[in-house]
Short mmCIF file of C-alpha atoms and ligand atoms in Angstrom, two decimals:
data_model
loop_
_atom_site.label_atom_id
_atom_site.label_comp_id
_atom_site.label_asym_id
_atom_site.label_seq_id
_atom_site.Cartn_x
_atom_site.Cartn_y
_atom_site.Cartn_z
CA MET G 257 -2.31 1.42 -27.66
CA ALA G 258 -1.57 -2.30 -27.38
CA ARG G 259 0.74 -3.47 -30.13
CA PRO G 260 -0.71 -6.23 -32.32
CA GLY G 261 0.37 -9.63 -31.05
CA PHE G 262 2.28 -12.22 -33.09
CA ILE G 263 -0.23 -14.98 -33.74
CA VAL G 264 0.63 -18.56 -34.61
CA ALA G 265 -2.48 -20.41 -35.84
CA VAL G 266 -2.62 -24.20 -35.46
CA ASP G 267 -5.55 -26.06 -37.04
CA GLY G 268 -6.31 -29.70 -37.73
CA PRO G 269 -8.66 -32.59 -36.96
CA SER G 270 -9.13 -34.23 -33.56
CA GLY G 271 -6.36 -36.42 -32.18
CA VAL G 272 -3.70 -35.05 -34.51
CA GLY G 273 -1.58 -33.82 -31.59
CA LYS G 274 -2.53 -30.14 -31.89
CA SER G 275 -2.73 -29.51 -28.16
CA SER G 276 0.59 -31.09 -27.19
CA ALA G 277 2.38 -29.46 -30.14
CA SER G 278 0.77 -26.04 -29.57
CA ARG G 279 1.48 -26.10 -25.85
CA GLY G 280 5.09 -27.18 -26.43
CA LEU G 281 5.62 -24.56 -29.14
CA ALA G 282 4.12 -21.80 -26.97
CA ARG G 283 6.42 -22.76 -24.12
CA ARG G 284 9.52 -22.64 -26.34
CA LEU G 285 8.54 -19.28 -27.80
CA GLY G 286 7.42 -17.79 -24.49
CA PHE G 287 3.95 -17.20 -25.99
CA ARG G 288 0.52 -17.75 -24.45
CA HIS G 289 -1.36 -20.86 -25.54
CA VAL G 290 -5.10 -20.82 -26.23
CA ASP G 291 -7.05 -24.02 -26.93
CA THR G 292 -10.24 -22.89 -28.67
CA GLY G 293 -11.65 -26.44 -28.70
CA ALA G 294 -11.84 -26.12 -24.90
CA MET G 295 -14.13 -23.11 -25.36
CA TYR G 296 -16.58 -25.06 -27.56
CA ARG G 297 -16.37 -27.94 -25.10
CA ALA G 298 -17.20 -25.55 -22.24
CA VAL G 299 -20.34 -24.36 -24.04
CA ALA G 300 -21.29 -28.01 -24.61
CA LEU G 301 -20.72 -28.89 -20.95
CA LEU G 302 -22.79 -25.99 -19.64
CA ALA G 303 -25.54 -26.74 -22.16
CA ALA G 304 -25.65 -30.38 -21.03
CA GLU G 305 -25.75 -29.34 -17.38
CA GLY G 306 -28.51 -26.82 -18.10
CA GLY G 307 -30.62 -29.25 -20.10
CA ILE G 308 -30.19 -27.28 -23.34
CA ALA G 309 -30.42 -29.44 -26.49
CA ALA G 310 -27.58 -29.29 -29.04
CA THR G 311 -30.18 -28.16 -31.59
CA ASP G 312 -31.60 -25.27 -29.51
CA VAL G 313 -29.87 -22.46 -31.39
CA ALA G 314 -31.51 -19.59 -29.47
CA LYS G 315 -30.62 -20.89 -25.99
CA LEU G 316 -27.11 -21.94 -27.03
CA THR G 317 -26.43 -18.50 -28.50
CA VAL G 318 -27.57 -16.76 -25.29
CA LEU G 319 -25.46 -19.18 -23.24
CA ALA G 320 -22.30 -18.56 -25.33
CA ARG G 321 -22.83 -14.79 -25.25
CA GLY G 322 -22.85 -14.71 -21.44
CA LEU G 323 -19.58 -16.58 -20.91
CA SER G 324 -16.10 -15.25 -20.17
CA PHE G 325 -12.98 -17.34 -20.67
CA ASP G 326 -9.64 -17.37 -18.89
CA PHE G 327 -6.66 -19.60 -19.58
CA GLU G 328 -4.18 -20.17 -16.76
CA GLU G 329 -1.01 -22.15 -16.46
CA ARG G 330 -0.32 -23.76 -13.10
CA GLU G 331 3.15 -23.96 -11.60
CA ASP G 332 3.26 -27.69 -12.42
CA GLY G 333 2.83 -26.75 -16.13
CA SER G 334 -0.79 -27.94 -16.42
CA ALA G 335 -3.18 -25.75 -18.38
CA ARG G 336 -6.53 -24.75 -16.85
CA ILE G 337 -9.57 -23.18 -18.46
CA LEU G 338 -11.92 -21.10 -16.36
CA VAL G 339 -15.35 -20.33 -17.72
CA SER G 340 -16.99 -17.40 -15.98
CA GLY G 341 -14.67 -18.14 -13.06
CA ARG G 342 -15.32 -21.89 -12.85
CA ASP G 343 -12.51 -24.38 -13.57
CA VAL G 344 -13.98 -26.84 -16.11
CA SER G 345 -10.63 -28.24 -17.33
CA ASP G 346 -11.33 -31.84 -16.35
CA ALA G 347 -15.07 -32.02 -16.95
CA ILE G 348 -14.79 -30.89 -20.60
CA ARG G 349 -12.49 -33.80 -21.53
CA ALA G 350 -15.17 -36.51 -21.42
CA PRO G 351 -15.59 -38.06 -24.92
CA GLU G 352 -19.33 -37.30 -24.98
CA ILE G 353 -18.57 -33.60 -24.39
CA GLY G 354 -16.27 -33.71 -27.45
CA GLN G 355 -19.14 -35.00 -29.59
CA LEU G 356 -21.52 -32.43 -28.14
CA ALA G 357 -18.95 -29.65 -28.73
CA SER G 358 -18.80 -30.62 -32.38
CA ALA G 359 -22.62 -30.38 -32.55
CA VAL G 360 -22.94 -27.01 -30.76
CA SER G 361 -20.11 -25.56 -32.87
CA LEU G 362 -22.29 -25.91 -35.98
CA HIS G 363 -24.33 -22.87 -34.98
CA PRO G 364 -23.14 -19.48 -36.29
CA GLY G 365 -24.57 -17.68 -33.22
CA VAL G 366 -22.34 -19.73 -30.91
CA ARG G 367 -19.33 -19.32 -33.21
CA ARG G 368 -19.76 -15.55 -33.44
CA HIS G 369 -19.41 -15.08 -29.68
CA LEU G 370 -16.52 -17.47 -29.32
CA VAL G 371 -14.64 -15.96 -32.27
CA GLU G 372 -15.07 -12.53 -30.67
CA ALA G 373 -13.68 -13.84 -27.37
CA GLN G 374 -10.77 -15.51 -29.23
CA ARG G 375 -9.85 -12.28 -31.04
CA ALA G 376 -9.95 -10.40 -27.73
CA LEU G 377 -7.51 -12.91 -26.22
CA GLY G 378 -5.09 -12.13 -29.07
CA ARG G 379 -5.12 -8.37 -28.57
CA GLY G 380 -1.60 -7.15 -27.84
CA CYS G 381 -0.50 -10.65 -26.92
CA ASP G 382 1.86 -13.11 -28.64
CA LEU G 383 0.08 -16.43 -28.77
CA VAL G 384 -0.26 -19.88 -30.23
CA MET G 385 -3.95 -20.49 -30.84
CA GLU G 386 -5.22 -23.92 -31.82
CA GLY G 387 -8.56 -25.01 -33.26
CA ARG G 388 -10.32 -25.69 -36.55
CA ASP G 389 -10.76 -22.22 -38.07
CA ILE G 390 -7.97 -20.11 -36.57
CA GLY G 391 -6.07 -19.59 -39.84
CA THR G 392 -9.20 -19.27 -41.98
CA VAL G 393 -11.63 -17.23 -39.82
CA VAL G 394 -10.36 -16.10 -36.42
CA PHE G 395 -6.94 -14.74 -37.50
CA PRO G 396 -6.78 -14.95 -41.31
CA GLY G 397 -3.89 -12.46 -41.22
CA ALA G 398 -1.76 -14.55 -38.81
CA PRO G 399 1.88 -14.49 -39.99
CA VAL G 400 2.33 -18.23 -39.39
CA LYS G 401 -0.35 -20.89 -39.88
CA PHE G 402 -0.03 -24.62 -39.46
CA PHE G 403 -2.44 -27.34 -40.46
CA LEU G 404 -1.58 -30.65 -38.80
CA SER G 405 -2.70 -33.95 -40.29
CA ALA G 406 -2.11 -37.65 -39.50
CA ASP G 407 -3.47 -41.07 -40.48
CA PRO G 408 -6.80 -41.92 -38.79
CA GLY G 409 -5.22 -44.96 -37.09
CA ALA G 410 -2.39 -42.89 -35.62
CA ARG G 411 -4.82 -40.23 -34.44
CA ALA G 412 -7.09 -42.77 -32.75
CA ALA G 413 -4.11 -44.40 -31.02
CA ARG G 414 -2.97 -41.02 -29.67
CA ARG G 415 -6.43 -40.09 -28.41
CA LEU G 416 -6.84 -43.53 -26.84
CA LYS G 417 -3.59 -43.09 -24.91
CA GLU G 418 -4.69 -39.62 -23.77
CA LEU G 419 -8.05 -40.98 -22.55
CA ARG G 420 -6.42 -43.93 -20.77
CA ASP G 421 -3.92 -41.59 -19.11
CA ARG G 422 -6.94 -39.80 -17.70
CA GLY G 423 -8.34 -43.08 -16.42
CA LEU G 424 -11.13 -43.34 -19.01
CA VAL G 425 -11.80 -46.83 -20.36
CA THR G 426 -12.56 -47.25 -24.06
CA ASP G 427 -11.20 -49.08 -27.12
CA GLN G 428 -9.42 -47.96 -30.28
CA ALA G 429 -12.21 -48.93 -32.72
CA LYS G 430 -14.74 -46.85 -30.77
CA VAL G 431 -12.35 -43.88 -30.54
CA GLU G 432 -11.59 -44.08 -34.28
CA ALA G 433 -15.30 -44.26 -35.22
CA GLU G 434 -16.12 -41.25 -33.01
CA GLN G 435 -13.20 -39.29 -34.42
CA LEU G 436 -14.23 -39.95 -38.02
CA GLU G 437 -17.79 -38.89 -37.23
CA ARG G 438 -16.56 -35.67 -35.59
CA ASP G 439 -14.18 -34.92 -38.50
CA ARG G 440 -16.97 -35.48 -41.00
CA ARG G 441 -19.21 -33.02 -39.14
CA ASP G 442 -16.43 -30.45 -38.54
CA SER G 443 -15.28 -30.57 -42.19
CA SER G 444 -18.68 -30.55 -43.89
CA ARG G 445 -20.40 -27.85 -41.82
CA LYS G 446 -21.55 -24.68 -43.55
CA HIS G 447 -19.88 -22.17 -41.20
CA ALA G 448 -16.11 -22.15 -40.74
CA PRO G 449 -15.51 -25.77 -41.82
CA LEU G 450 -12.25 -27.48 -40.95
CA ARG G 451 -9.86 -26.91 -43.87
CA PRO G 452 -6.32 -25.61 -44.30
CA ALA G 453 -5.92 -21.89 -45.07
CA GLY G 454 -4.42 -21.29 -48.51
CA ASP G 455 -1.17 -20.12 -46.94
CA ALA G 456 -0.98 -22.76 -44.17
CA ILE G 457 2.06 -24.98 -43.71
CA VAL G 458 0.65 -28.52 -43.81
CA LEU G 459 2.51 -30.90 -41.49
CA ASP G 460 1.81 -34.65 -41.59
CA THR G 461 2.64 -35.82 -38.06
CA THR G 462 1.97 -39.57 -38.58
CA LEU G 463 5.62 -40.59 -38.45
CA LEU G 464 6.97 -37.71 -36.36
CA THR G 465 7.61 -37.59 -32.63
CA LEU G 466 6.11 -34.71 -30.66
CA ASP G 467 9.58 -33.16 -30.36
CA GLU G 468 10.10 -33.34 -34.13
CA VAL G 469 6.73 -31.64 -34.74
CA ILE G 470 7.53 -28.84 -32.29
CA GLN G 471 11.01 -28.40 -33.79
CA ALA G 472 9.61 -28.12 -37.35
CA MET G 473 7.07 -25.55 -36.16
CA GLU G 474 9.65 -23.55 -34.24
CA GLN G 475 11.90 -23.35 -37.31
CA ALA G 476 9.01 -22.14 -39.47
CA VAL G 477 8.11 -19.47 -36.89
CA ALA G 478 11.75 -18.33 -36.61
CA SER G 479 11.97 -17.85 -40.38
CA ARG G 480 8.90 -15.58 -40.39
CA ARG G 481 9.38 -13.60 -37.22
CA PRO G 482 10.87 -10.15 -37.43
CA ALA G 483 14.25 -9.98 -35.66
O1 DC F 1289 -10.18 -29.51 -30.41
P1 DC F 1289 -11.32 -30.25 -29.72
O2 DC F 1289 -11.38 -31.68 -30.14
O3 DC F 1289 -11.26 -30.11 -28.23
O4 DC F 1289 -12.66 -29.51 -30.22
C1 DC F 1289 -13.96 -29.92 -29.86
C2 DC F 1289 -14.95 -29.51 -30.95
O5 DC F 1289 -15.07 -28.09 -30.98
C3 DC F 1289 -14.55 -29.91 -32.38
O6 DC F 1289 -15.07 -31.17 -32.73
C4 DC F 1289 -15.16 -28.81 -33.23
C5 DC F 1289 -15.25 -27.63 -32.32
N1 DC F 1289 -14.27 -26.59 -32.61
C6 DC F 1289 -14.58 -25.68 -33.60
O7 DC F 1289 -15.62 -25.79 -34.24
N2 DC F 1289 -13.73 -24.65 -33.86
C7 DC F 1289 -12.58 -24.50 -33.19
N3 DC F 1289 -11.79 -23.46 -33.46
C8 DC F 1289 -12.23 -25.44 -32.18
C9 DC F 1289 -13.10 -26.49 -31.93
#
C-alpha cells in the first residue's frame, strides 16, 4: 500500500507569491509541486473555448468531471500542466482566464471533482500544494500549512511584473482592481472560501524577498517533519 505522503499546504490570495514560493520550497525539499489554481484556470479555459457560460453549473460540472490533470517539470525547470493530455500552461495565464477561473470555482460541482483529483495527486507522494482551500478542505490534516498574505499594492506590483515578463501589457491600477475583485469573490463564496486554517502559519510577505519566504517555510517544515 502506498504510504501517506507528507503534504505542505500553501494558501493565500492572488499575487501574494504563492507559486514562486511553493515551487522554490518544493525544489529545496525534493517534493512535487501542484498548483491547484492552474486546474481551475484549465476548467475556465476549456469552458470559454467550448462556449460554456460561467453560470452554467450543469455543463461546467460535466466538463470538470471528464478532465484528467498531469503536472510535469521540464529540464529547464519550467512547470507544465497537461489537461487530458493537452499542454495549457501558457493559455491559462491570460488575466481574463484568472477572472473566469474565480467565477467557475464558485460551483460546488466543479470543486468536488477538482478536490478529488487533488487528493489523488497527493496519494503516496510528498508534495507542496498551493491554492485557496488546501489547508481547510483538500488536506485539512496536512502536517504543515502556510497562509501567505501581503499588502494589495505589493501584490499588484508582483502580478504586474509577472504579466509584463510574459509580454502582456496592462497597468498596476487595473491589475490591483482585478485582484481585489477576485479576492472579494474568493473570500466571500459559500463553498470553501479563502481563509487561513486554524492551525496555519500566517506569513506576511510584503517586506520579504522570495528567498526569505522560502527559507522561513523550509525552517517551519524542518521543525515538523519526522527525522
Ligand atoms: O491561484 P490562481 O490565481 O491561479 O487561481 C485562479 C482562481 O481559481 C482563483 O481566483 C480561485 C480559484 N481557486 C480556487 O477556488 N481554489 C483553489 N484551491 C485554487 C484556485
